[in-house]
Amino acid sequence: MSTSTSARRAPAAGRVDVRKTYKLYIGGAFPRSESGRSYEVYAAPRGSRGSTPVFLANVAKGSRKDARNAVAAARKAVGGWSGATAYNRGQVLYRIAEVMESRRSTFVEDVRIGEGLTPARAEAVVSAAIDRWVWYAGWADKFAQVTSTVNPVAGPFFNISAPEPTGVVALLAPQESSLLGLVSVVAPAIVTGNTCVVLPSRQRPLPAVDLAEALATSDVPGGVVNIVTCHTAEVAPWLASHRDVNAIDLTGTAGVEDLAWGELELAAAESVTRVLRPAGRGPAAVEEDFTAEPGTARMQAFVETKTVWHPKGL
Amino acid sequence: MSTPTETDAESRARDILGVSRLTNPALSSWLQGLPGVDQVGCEARAASLGTRSVKTTSKEWAIDTAIGMIDLTTLEGADTPGRVSGLCTKALSPDPTDLSTPRPAAVCVYGDMVPVARQTLGDGSGVKVAAVATAFPSGRASLAVKLADTADAVSAGADEIDMVIDRGAFLSGDYRTVFEQIVEVKRVCGGARLKVILETGELVTYDNVRRASYLAMLAGGDFVKTSTGKVQPAATLPVTLVMLEAVRDWRELTGVQVGVKPAGGIRTSKDAITFLVTVNEIAGEDWLDPFWFRFGASSLLNDLLLQRQRMRTGAYSGADYVADDSPSLY
């Protein structure tokens, strides 16, 4: 088992425990943080038994430079991924669901321990996450049909508007829903042809590391999804102000201390970065319910509209 | 330094070698007698120089210094007058959003593009025009053709000439031919400074790099340059280190200072800063000047500008914020 640690599963007698090093996922590779830092991750407390937190793992603590490298990797991947046919992207997303299905037990265990769920509930969450990939995979070659328009104009022209990917998207993934929420923000961003840099849940990053391994062994080109485990409040401002980031999703600001989403939106405005605000009203962000059917809003948040004029022939 | 005429260069070479006639065996035994380069030690030294941590204010200085040392280069078969004048415009105003950005030292073009570069840069901009000559990049032409090539570029207004040595002659041990060709080209250069390209990627060993450096300096080259940029590997750090040692020891020996120009493959600010560290530690501070050290590069400038913007604005910058100098289809 790749994710077994001494805290979770004791090794068989006479066998040395194979400990796992939790690393970042940048450009299709698994580097350590350039800062050399890591931080401790604990299991979610459950009921009265949660008095002493159970240690789970030391996870790489990404820095602003790791985020910078991730943006560079994502930028490099934009051409190939946005240039792939929508049909092909749909197949690749479906493939991610396949690989997650075959690694199901790993995901279930990490979600159960990380989020403090019952085994049955963890199974349901992982199923929902896998189904979400399939749901978005189906949208790949339909999104443009549903959202593009033929506009009436006063002249002998066809006037057609169609969505195009915006480029590199920074995603602050939800802090509570560490797998379903993560998939629910990554899938809509990449299905339309964007590439992304993801800051996963700070306290529950293990499902994101598992997802990175699933992505690396599916057909997703390196650099399309880059995952930087870190302290969200430390790295997010660098992504918001980064001039080579085209859009930022602020969902993961909910529940993070010392991080006001308004400040990030302000920094993003400096380079006209698209912003997807978190749910909730006013300055206090709340995490949305990811179990509901998502709708197309998240896909629409990260596209540009291209309009072309074409003369009508005889 | 005075420009040595043929006889000056020859007589100085005879003095240094301590011989009465500058024959190929004399040159050969002198060059073969140079101490060998410890390959493992040299590479380890270069690797250790790459680990220096250069922090904020020093980095700001290093970035501006590196920009000022760039020979902004375009050496493509597809070069057009438009592309060359675009490159020159970029040299005059590297970052239009920040006019305090220093200008690169020179633009480096093929000889026939010198008039275009000269016209766009004008006089008094401080940006020099460097031209490659002598059947660049292979150097496979007769001496007469090489000299005509050089004279053509000089008369068109080139301030600097980048010549290639005859690697075939060098590798077959015909040092005298290489020496004579450099001397001849230097004579045709007149007031233009001569950079001698060793094409270290074809010289195979560090010992050969050291010998070629000494031979170029003996013949009166004003600069030793690593590569044409057309052969891999190009400017590696260990090779540049060997050449920096050579120019340092040459000044000890003769009192004449010679410049160094690594060219090709230096693309990131981090690489450039590592080279500056090497210059400082191997050759010394006297070489930390665009007159004595250059980078032959094109994409390096954009990376340095991005770093500069990052330090000025506090936010990471992107390719949309610097001029795109890749060949345009329009």
XYZ file of C-alpha atoms in Angstrom:
644
model
C 0.000 0.000 0.000
C 1.563 3.228 -1.066
C -0.098 5.378 1.561
C 0.446 3.220 4.598
C 2.260 4.894 7.438
C 3.098 3.599 10.839
C 0.264 5.653 12.313
C -2.325 4.025 10.128
C -1.259 0.495 9.581
C 1.399 -1.448 11.415
C 3.806 -3.352 9.168
C 3.683 -7.103 9.135
C 6.014 -8.734 11.618
C 9.593 -8.905 10.403
C 8.986 -6.409 7.615
C 10.346 -2.874 7.477
C 7.658 -0.253 7.047
C 7.790 1.455 3.645
C 7.331 5.090 4.548
C 6.033 7.482 1.958
C 7.508 10.892 1.162
C 4.726 13.324 0.350
C 5.898 15.667 -2.373
C 4.597 18.357 -4.669
C 3.308 17.676 -8.174
C 4.713 20.143 -10.707
C 5.015 19.686 -14.460
C 4.283 15.981 -14.238
C 7.118 15.368 -11.750
C 7.115 14.975 -7.974
C 9.688 17.448 -6.608
C 10.315 18.325 -2.981
C 9.689 21.919 -2.011
C 12.621 24.104 -3.078
C 12.486 25.484 0.470
C 13.141 22.031 1.919
C 10.266 22.563 4.359
C 7.507 20.211 5.414
C 4.620 20.371 7.873
C 2.775 17.866 9.975
C -0.671 16.622 9.077
C -3.006 15.116 11.658
C -6.172 13.072 11.435
C -9.459 14.900 11.936
C -10.733 14.515 15.513
C -13.717 12.150 15.840
C -16.108 12.534 18.752
C -14.708 12.033 22.229
C -11.803 9.942 20.903
C -10.355 12.986 19.186
C -8.686 14.422 22.250
C -5.145 13.673 21.034
C -4.686 14.300 17.321
C -3.260 11.305 15.457
C -0.190 12.096 13.381
C -0.577 11.116 9.720
C 2.296 12.436 7.655
C 4.907 15.080 6.983
C 3.774 16.879 3.854
C 5.919 19.140 1.677
C 5.324 22.783 2.606
C 5.426 24.596 -0.712
C 6.802 28.113 -0.968
C 6.151 31.053 -3.262
C 8.963 29.815 -5.494
C 7.311 26.415 -5.821
C 4.129 28.239 -6.826
C 6.140 30.250 -9.341
C 7.606 27.050 -10.808
C 4.121 25.551 -10.930
C 2.808 28.568 -12.865
C 5.696 28.245 -15.317
C 4.899 24.537 -15.799
C 1.207 25.299 -16.236
C 1.969 28.023 -18.780
C 4.100 25.619 -20.769
C 1.264 23.093 -20.881
C -1.405 25.534 -22.091
C -0.620 25.176 -25.793
C -0.886 21.406 -25.960
C -3.871 21.015 -23.644
C -5.985 23.838 -25.057
C -5.065 22.653 -28.538
C -6.257 19.102 -27.908
C -9.724 18.368 -29.222
C -12.570 18.632 -26.741
C -13.339 14.990 -27.491
C -9.792 14.022 -26.488
C -9.955 16.068 -23.281
C -13.164 14.290 -22.380
C -11.452 10.926 -22.813
C -8.552 12.026 -20.621
C -10.916 13.175 -17.852
C -12.754 9.886 -18.043
C -9.423 8.102 -17.747
C -8.777 9.936 -14.463
C -12.034 8.460 -13.145
C -10.854 4.999 -14.227
C -7.538 5.331 -12.424
C -9.183 6.707 -9.287
C -11.588 3.779 -9.314
C -8.701 1.326 -9.300
C -7.077 3.197 -6.425
C -10.361 3.560 -4.586
C -9.251 1.990 -1.300
C -6.417 4.495 -0.938
C -8.769 7.425 -1.433
C -11.356 5.993 0.923
C -8.820 5.529 3.684
C -7.377 9.025 3.300
C -10.792 10.685 3.212
C -12.027 8.656 6.173
C -9.061 9.532 8.366
C -8.489 13.046 7.033
C -12.085 14.224 7.246
C -13.144 12.072 10.183
C -15.902 10.239 8.304
C -17.481 6.839 8.816
C -16.298 4.164 6.353
C -19.668 4.213 4.580
C -19.643 7.997 4.271
C -16.050 7.946 2.984
C -17.038 5.400 0.329
C -19.892 7.667 -0.744
C -17.602 10.714 -0.962
C -15.058 8.888 -3.118
C -17.825 7.590 -5.393
C -19.163 11.115 -5.763
C -15.668 12.411 -6.587
C -15.133 9.759 -9.266
C -18.610 10.403 -10.691
C -17.784 14.093 -10.860
C -14.884 13.409 -13.223
C -17.246 11.382 -15.417
C -19.854 14.162 -15.273
C -17.363 16.815 -16.388
C -15.812 14.452 -18.959
C -19.222 14.344 -20.590
C -19.282 18.136 -20.767
C -15.968 18.391 -22.650
C -17.409 18.273 -26.157
C -20.793 19.781 -25.241
C -19.846 22.901 -23.307
C -18.991 24.937 -26.400
C -22.243 23.910 -28.077
C -24.338 24.924 -25.098
C -22.623 28.241 -24.400
C -21.762 29.512 -27.867
C -24.168 31.713 -29.783
C -25.005 32.995 -33.234
C -25.638 36.696 -32.717
C -28.040 38.742 -34.820
C -26.220 41.639 -36.495
C -27.373 44.368 -38.869
C -25.358 43.311 -41.907
C -24.628 40.414 -44.220
C -22.476 38.602 -41.660
C -22.565 35.568 -39.484
C -21.582 36.690 -35.996
C -20.540 33.784 -33.831
C -19.381 33.754 -30.199
C -17.647 30.747 -28.701
C -15.854 30.064 -25.414
C -12.079 29.653 -25.304
C -9.937 28.697 -22.315
C -8.468 31.662 -20.445
C -5.077 30.010 -19.803
C -3.523 29.374 -16.393
C -5.965 29.142 -13.497
C -4.916 29.277 -9.841
C -7.266 27.211 -7.700
C -7.535 27.600 -3.939
C -9.218 24.271 -3.281
C -11.748 23.977 -0.437
C -10.344 23.438 3.046
C -13.053 21.085 4.357
C -14.025 18.905 1.406
C -10.558 17.611 0.649
C -11.389 15.203 -2.189
C -14.869 15.857 -3.577
C -14.338 19.600 -3.260
C -10.885 19.317 -4.820
C -12.171 17.389 -7.824
C -15.119 19.783 -8.090
C -12.800 22.771 -8.584
C -10.105 21.101 -10.713
C -12.328 19.310 -13.237
C -14.337 22.353 -14.444
C -11.149 24.387 -14.798
C -9.276 21.893 -16.982
C -12.178 20.432 -18.986
C -12.413 23.565 -21.146
C -8.658 23.542 -21.883
C -7.163 25.585 -19.062
C -4.191 24.403 -17.031
C -4.099 24.937 -13.293
C -2.053 25.392 -10.152
C -3.869 23.981 -7.133
C -3.333 24.850 -3.487
C -5.138 21.970 -1.764
C -6.643 21.953 1.717
C -3.924 22.903 4.155
C -4.969 20.563 6.952
C -6.230 17.730 4.744
C -3.767 17.541 1.847
C -3.396 13.753 1.562
C -6.238 13.153 -0.928
C -4.598 15.805 -3.141
C -1.308 13.898 -3.063
C -3.203 10.716 -3.979
C -4.940 12.579 -6.778
C -1.550 13.727 -8.067
C -0.489 10.092 -8.309
C -3.691 9.216 -10.121
C -3.153 12.105 -12.543
C 0.452 11.098 -13.174
C -0.620 7.588 -14.141
C -3.564 8.640 -16.287
C -3.239 10.430 -19.620
C -3.177 13.987 -18.290
C -0.147 15.745 -19.833
C 2.428 16.974 -17.304
C 1.806 20.573 -16.243
C -1.949 20.563 -16.839
C -2.591 20.054 -13.123
C 0.070 21.176 -10.635
C -0.469 20.615 -6.937
C 1.423 22.610 -4.320
C 0.689 21.545 -0.757
C 1.343 24.550 1.474
C -0.009 26.994 4.005
C -2.705 28.643 1.912
C -2.375 32.081 3.511
C 1.357 32.153 2.738
C 1.286 31.231 -0.951
C -2.137 32.439 -2.182
C -1.162 36.168 -2.321
C 1.733 35.333 -4.656
C -0.600 33.556 -7.051
C -3.188 36.351 -6.872
C -0.621 38.992 -7.826
C 1.177 36.776 -10.366
C 0.889 38.507 -13.732
C 1.075 35.250 -15.658
C -1.997 33.792 -13.932
C -5.170 34.408 -15.952
C -7.792 33.477 -13.384
C -8.029 32.624 -9.712
C -10.629 30.656 -7.809
C -10.935 31.899 -4.212
C -13.092 29.026 -2.905
C -10.368 27.844 -0.546
C -10.213 31.130 1.366
C -13.203 29.915 3.397
C -12.031 28.841 6.805
C -8.477 30.201 6.495
C -7.318 32.654 9.106
C -5.246 35.685 8.084
C -6.485 35.510 4.515
C -9.133 37.942 3.270
C -10.459 37.062 -0.182
C -11.063 40.750 -0.848
C -7.323 41.404 -0.584
C -6.620 38.631 -3.066
C -9.225 40.015 -5.477
C -7.565 43.423 -5.179
C -4.149 41.953 -5.970
C -5.626 40.013 -8.884
C -7.209 43.175 -10.313
C -3.734 44.654 -10.795
C -3.138 42.319 -13.743
C -6.811 41.932 -14.807
C -6.943 38.358 -13.539
C -10.379 36.739 -13.629
C -11.694 36.056 -10.136
C -14.196 33.458 -8.966
C -15.387 34.637 -5.568
C -16.086 32.192 -2.745
C -19.656 31.446 -1.672
C -21.223 33.482 1.106
C -22.055 37.146 1.484
C -19.711 39.905 2.549
C -16.147 39.433 3.686
C -16.761 36.081 5.388
C -16.324 33.311 2.846
C -18.156 30.032 3.388
C -17.509 26.732 1.718
C -20.228 25.696 -0.686
C -21.934 22.288 -0.620
C -20.085 20.119 -3.121
C -22.477 17.180 -2.920
C -25.066 19.034 -5.018
C -24.967 18.771 -8.836
C -22.526 21.478 -9.862
C -24.080 23.120 -12.938
C -21.974 24.922 -15.544
C -21.041 28.035 -13.538
C -17.518 26.883 -12.711
C -16.744 26.022 -16.325
C -18.067 29.407 -17.439
C -15.925 31.230 -14.893
C -12.673 30.341 -16.664
C -13.358 30.971 -20.333
C -13.016 33.953 -22.630
C -15.595 34.620 -25.308
C -14.274 34.888 -28.817
C -16.549 36.480 -31.392
C -15.909 36.166 -35.101
C -17.563 37.915 -38.040
C -17.861 35.969 -41.235
C -19.381 37.334 -44.465
C -22.477 35.579 -45.729
C -21.860 34.113 -49.170
C -24.450 33.775 -51.866
C 46.389 47.836 -25.506
C 47.932 48.680 -28.849
C 46.823 46.771 -31.895
C 49.691 44.467 -32.808
C 50.561 44.338 -36.461
C 51.621 41.040 -37.902
C 55.224 41.551 -36.978
C 54.308 42.867 -33.505
C 52.214 39.788 -32.781
C 54.882 37.476 -34.138
C 57.757 39.087 -32.299
C 55.774 39.210 -29.053
C 54.911 35.532 -29.502
C 58.585 34.728 -30.099
C 59.511 36.595 -26.908
C 56.919 34.759 -24.857
C 57.899 31.391 -26.256
C 61.602 32.216 -26.081
C 62.270 31.029 -29.612
C 63.932 32.661 -32.604
C 61.423 31.392 -35.162
C 57.699 30.872 -34.609
C 57.386 27.432 -36.154
C 54.537 24.995 -35.661
C 56.713 22.660 -33.545
C 57.632 25.626 -31.322
C 53.987 26.627 -30.864
C 53.014 23.027 -30.430
C 55.512 22.259 -27.685
C 54.640 25.500 -25.868
C 50.882 24.775 -25.948
C 51.367 21.111 -25.075
C 53.565 22.247 -22.207
C 50.750 24.194 -20.540
C 49.619 22.538 -17.312
C 46.724 20.167 -17.848
C 43.241 20.873 -16.505
C 42.023 18.681 -13.672
C 38.680 17.746 -15.188
C 37.014 16.452 -12.057
C 38.318 19.325 -9.943
C 37.258 21.890 -12.518
C 33.727 20.530 -12.735
C 33.413 20.286 -8.973
C 34.616 23.875 -8.602
C 32.089 25.059 -11.190
C 29.289 23.133 -9.471
C 30.167 24.668 -6.110
C 30.079 28.173 -7.607
C 26.516 27.498 -8.707
C 25.358 27.037 -5.143
C 26.073 30.577 -3.955
C 23.023 32.337 -2.578
C 22.771 35.885 -3.899
C 20.260 38.011 -2.014
C 18.085 41.011 -2.775
C 20.303 44.065 -3.215
C 23.202 42.087 -4.653
C 20.755 40.390 -6.975
C 19.411 43.730 -8.178
C 22.971 44.794 -8.954
C 23.749 41.489 -10.621
C 20.658 41.629 -12.843
C 21.447 45.147 -14.055
C 25.105 44.252 -14.564
C 24.171 41.141 -16.527
C 21.782 43.118 -18.770
C 24.608 45.541 -19.483
C 26.872 42.659 -20.498
C 24.562 41.041 -23.036
C 25.451 40.824 -26.700
C 21.862 40.614 -27.910
C 22.164 38.079 -30.658
C 20.268 36.978 -33.722
C 22.165 34.622 -36.017
C 19.550 32.838 -38.065
C 19.370 32.049 -41.728
C 15.883 33.559 -41.608
C 17.040 36.949 -40.246
C 15.344 39.831 -42.020
C 16.131 43.558 -41.835
C 12.863 43.945 -39.918
C 13.874 41.385 -37.350
C 17.309 42.923 -36.892
C 15.947 46.435 -36.505
C 13.364 45.075 -34.069
C 16.160 43.573 -32.019
C 18.054 46.871 -32.098
C 14.952 48.730 -30.944
C 14.736 46.292 -28.069
C 18.378 46.960 -27.231
C 17.695 50.695 -27.122
C 14.663 50.267 -24.886
C 14.732 46.822 -23.262
C 11.755 47.467 -20.977
C 9.516 50.317 -22.149
C 7.661 50.218 -18.824
C 10.856 51.065 -16.942
C 13.239 53.488 -18.575
C 15.865 52.986 -15.870
C 16.628 49.557 -17.357
C 20.226 49.465 -18.612
C 20.921 48.759 -22.272
C 22.735 45.647 -23.431
C 26.366 46.078 -24.473
C 25.913 45.200 -28.120
C 23.788 43.561 -30.760
C 25.415 40.664 -32.561
C 24.357 39.985 -36.151
C 25.619 38.523 -39.403
C 27.905 40.814 -41.408
C 25.326 41.721 -44.041
C 22.948 42.990 -41.348
C 25.475 45.447 -39.904
C 24.177 48.449 -41.932
C 20.622 47.792 -40.703
C 21.783 47.531 -37.096
C 24.007 50.591 -37.434
C 21.140 52.645 -38.821
C 18.627 51.631 -36.153
C 21.049 52.080 -33.254
C 22.444 55.389 -34.520
C 25.502 56.927 -32.942
C 25.805 57.706 -29.259
C 23.357 55.066 -28.046
C 26.203 53.237 -26.317
C 25.084 49.949 -27.887
C 27.830 48.478 -30.049
C 27.363 46.531 -33.245
C 29.108 43.169 -33.289
C 29.301 41.090 -36.450
C 30.214 37.462 -36.878
C 32.696 36.915 -39.664
C 35.188 34.437 -41.164
C 32.641 31.959 -42.554
C 30.689 31.724 -39.320
C 29.791 29.230 -37.873
C 31.955 26.521 -39.489
C 34.980 28.621 -40.417
C 35.469 26.458 -43.464
C 36.651 28.939 -46.090
C 39.938 30.136 -47.490
C 41.789 32.887 -45.660
C 41.073 35.332 -48.478
C 37.323 34.792 -48.084
C 37.575 35.128 -44.312
C 39.477 38.400 -44.600
C 37.010 39.761 -47.157
C 34.129 38.772 -44.864
C 35.769 40.644 -41.986
C 36.681 43.726 -44.028
C 33.122 43.902 -45.296
C 31.645 43.941 -41.790
C 34.191 46.477 -40.528
C 33.586 48.862 -43.423
C 29.822 48.574 -42.827
C 30.396 49.964 -39.340
C 30.862 46.981 -37.025
C 32.521 47.927 -33.720
C 33.368 44.338 -32.870
C 34.136 41.248 -34.911
C 33.374 37.722 -33.704
C 35.602 35.316 -35.648
C 35.695 31.530 -35.521
C 38.980 29.631 -35.392
C 39.719 26.855 -37.843
C 38.911 23.916 -35.559
C 40.022 21.422 -38.183
C 43.499 22.945 -38.201
C 43.568 23.202 -34.416
C 42.541 19.593 -33.842
C 45.055 18.313 -36.390
C 47.815 20.141 -34.550
C 48.366 22.861 -37.127
C 48.552 25.653 -34.537
C 50.627 27.885 -36.780
C 47.735 28.182 -39.287
C 45.260 29.064 -36.559
C 47.710 31.641 -35.188
C 48.301 33.230 -38.579
C 44.616 33.426 -39.392
C 43.834 35.213 -36.137
C 46.701 37.625 -36.708
C 45.507 38.360 -40.246
C 41.889 38.892 -39.201
C 43.031 41.112 -36.351
C 44.980 43.244 -38.840
C 41.902 43.660 -41.051
C 39.779 44.564 -38.008
C 41.664 47.831 -37.561
C 40.010 49.602 -34.630
C 37.304 46.968 -34.142
C 37.742 44.641 -31.184
C 38.226 41.009 -32.093
C 36.445 38.178 -30.299
C 37.867 34.772 -31.049
C 35.318 31.958 -30.957
C 36.954 28.690 -29.890
C 33.800 26.536 -30.348
C 34.611 24.597 -27.205
C 31.913 22.023 -27.988
C 34.171 20.751 -30.782
C 37.455 20.927 -28.880
C 36.539 17.862 -26.783
C 38.835 18.402 -23.767
C 39.441 21.169 -21.244
C 43.157 20.918 -22.078
C 42.307 21.886 -25.651
C 40.159 24.779 -24.412
C 43.105 26.070 -22.405
C 45.480 25.695 -25.364
C 43.067 27.372 -27.765
C 42.579 30.264 -25.316
C 46.342 30.803 -25.050
C 46.742 30.556 -28.796
C 44.009 33.169 -29.369
C 45.539 35.520 -26.810
C 49.024 34.982 -28.220
C 47.731 35.994 -31.649
C 46.238 39.204 -30.283
C 42.544 38.440 -29.772
C 40.767 40.988 -27.547
C 38.213 38.460 -26.339
C 37.992 34.696 -26.124
C 34.462 33.453 -26.769
C 33.227 29.942 -26.031
C 30.909 29.052 -28.856
C 28.949 29.942 -31.936
C 25.710 28.817 -30.320
C 25.230 26.377 -33.200
C 26.954 23.414 -31.513
C 25.978 21.588 -28.330
C 27.279 21.795 -25.651
C 27.806 25.544 -25.861
C 28.795 27.790 -22.956
C 29.107 25.491 -19.981
C 30.326 26.826 -16.668
C 33.472 24.634 -16.433
C 34.608 25.695 -19.909
C 34.103 29.354 -19.040
C 36.004 28.746 -15.826
C 38.991 27.384 -17.745
C 38.937 30.417 -20.035
C 38.689 32.829 -17.108
C 41.735 31.185 -15.548
C 43.522 31.571 -18.868
C 42.840 35.325 -19.169
C 43.780 35.857 -15.529
C 47.109 34.027 -15.968
C 47.709 35.770 -19.284
C 47.517 39.166 -17.589
C 50.015 37.943 -14.999
C 52.305 36.791 -17.788
C 52.058 39.693 -20.227
C 50.213 42.540 -18.518
C 47.553 42.457 -21.251
C 43.924 42.032 -20.241
C 41.675 39.938 -22.486
C 37.889 39.632 -22.260
C 35.729 36.512 -22.036
C 32.383 35.869 -23.680
C 30.363 32.733 -22.962
C 27.731 32.326 -25.666
C 24.857 29.945 -26.188
C 22.689 28.103 -23.710
C 22.588 30.782 -21.006
C 18.878 31.419 -20.655
C 17.962 32.172 -17.062
C 18.845 34.928 -14.632
C 20.066 32.302 -12.241
C 22.565 31.017 -14.836
C 23.752 34.547 -15.544
C 24.297 35.293 -11.868
C 26.254 32.062 -11.479
C 28.536 33.196 -14.319
C 29.048 36.575 -12.627
C 29.993 34.805 -9.398
C 32.491 32.737 -11.380
C 33.987 35.805 -13.047
C 34.445 37.461 -9.689
C 35.990 34.453 -7.994
C 38.196 33.199 -10.815
C 39.303 36.220 -12.816
C 38.541 38.971 -10.328
C 36.532 42.175 -10.128
C 38.431 43.795 -12.995
C 36.492 41.569 -15.378
C 33.061 42.508 -13.973
C 32.630 45.107 -16.659
C 30.913 44.981 -20.054
C 34.254 45.895 -21.621
C 35.788 42.635 -20.372
C 32.906 40.210 -19.997
C 29.902 39.555 -22.229
C 27.037 37.124 -22.524
C 26.149 35.971 -26.031
C 22.419 35.438 -25.652
C 18.970 36.345 -26.849
C 16.317 34.858 -24.564
C 18.396 35.655 -21.445
C 17.435 39.326 -21.691
C 13.723 38.571 -21.317
C 14.305 36.445 -18.245
C 16.431 39.160 -16.651
C 13.702 41.706 -17.428
C 11.068 39.484 -15.796
C 13.229 39.224 -12.669
C 13.741 42.961 -12.711
C 9.989 43.557 -12.940
C 9.420 41.101 -10.128
C 11.829 43.024 -7.886
C 10.313 46.388 -8.841
C 6.623 45.498 -8.520
C 6.743 42.747 -5.910
C 4.630 40.484 -8.147
C 5.794 37.684 -10.420
C 5.709 38.745 -14.027
C 4.902 36.861 -17.212
C 5.845 36.639 -20.855
C 3.018 39.042 -21.754
C 5.000 41.846 -20.097
C 8.181 41.695 -22.179
C 8.684 42.137 -25.897
C 8.374 38.882 -27.792
C 11.444 38.594 -29.973
C 10.671 35.215 -31.453
C 10.418 35.266 -35.250
C 7.088 36.666 -36.272
C 5.071 35.332 -39.158
C 3.567 38.766 -39.835
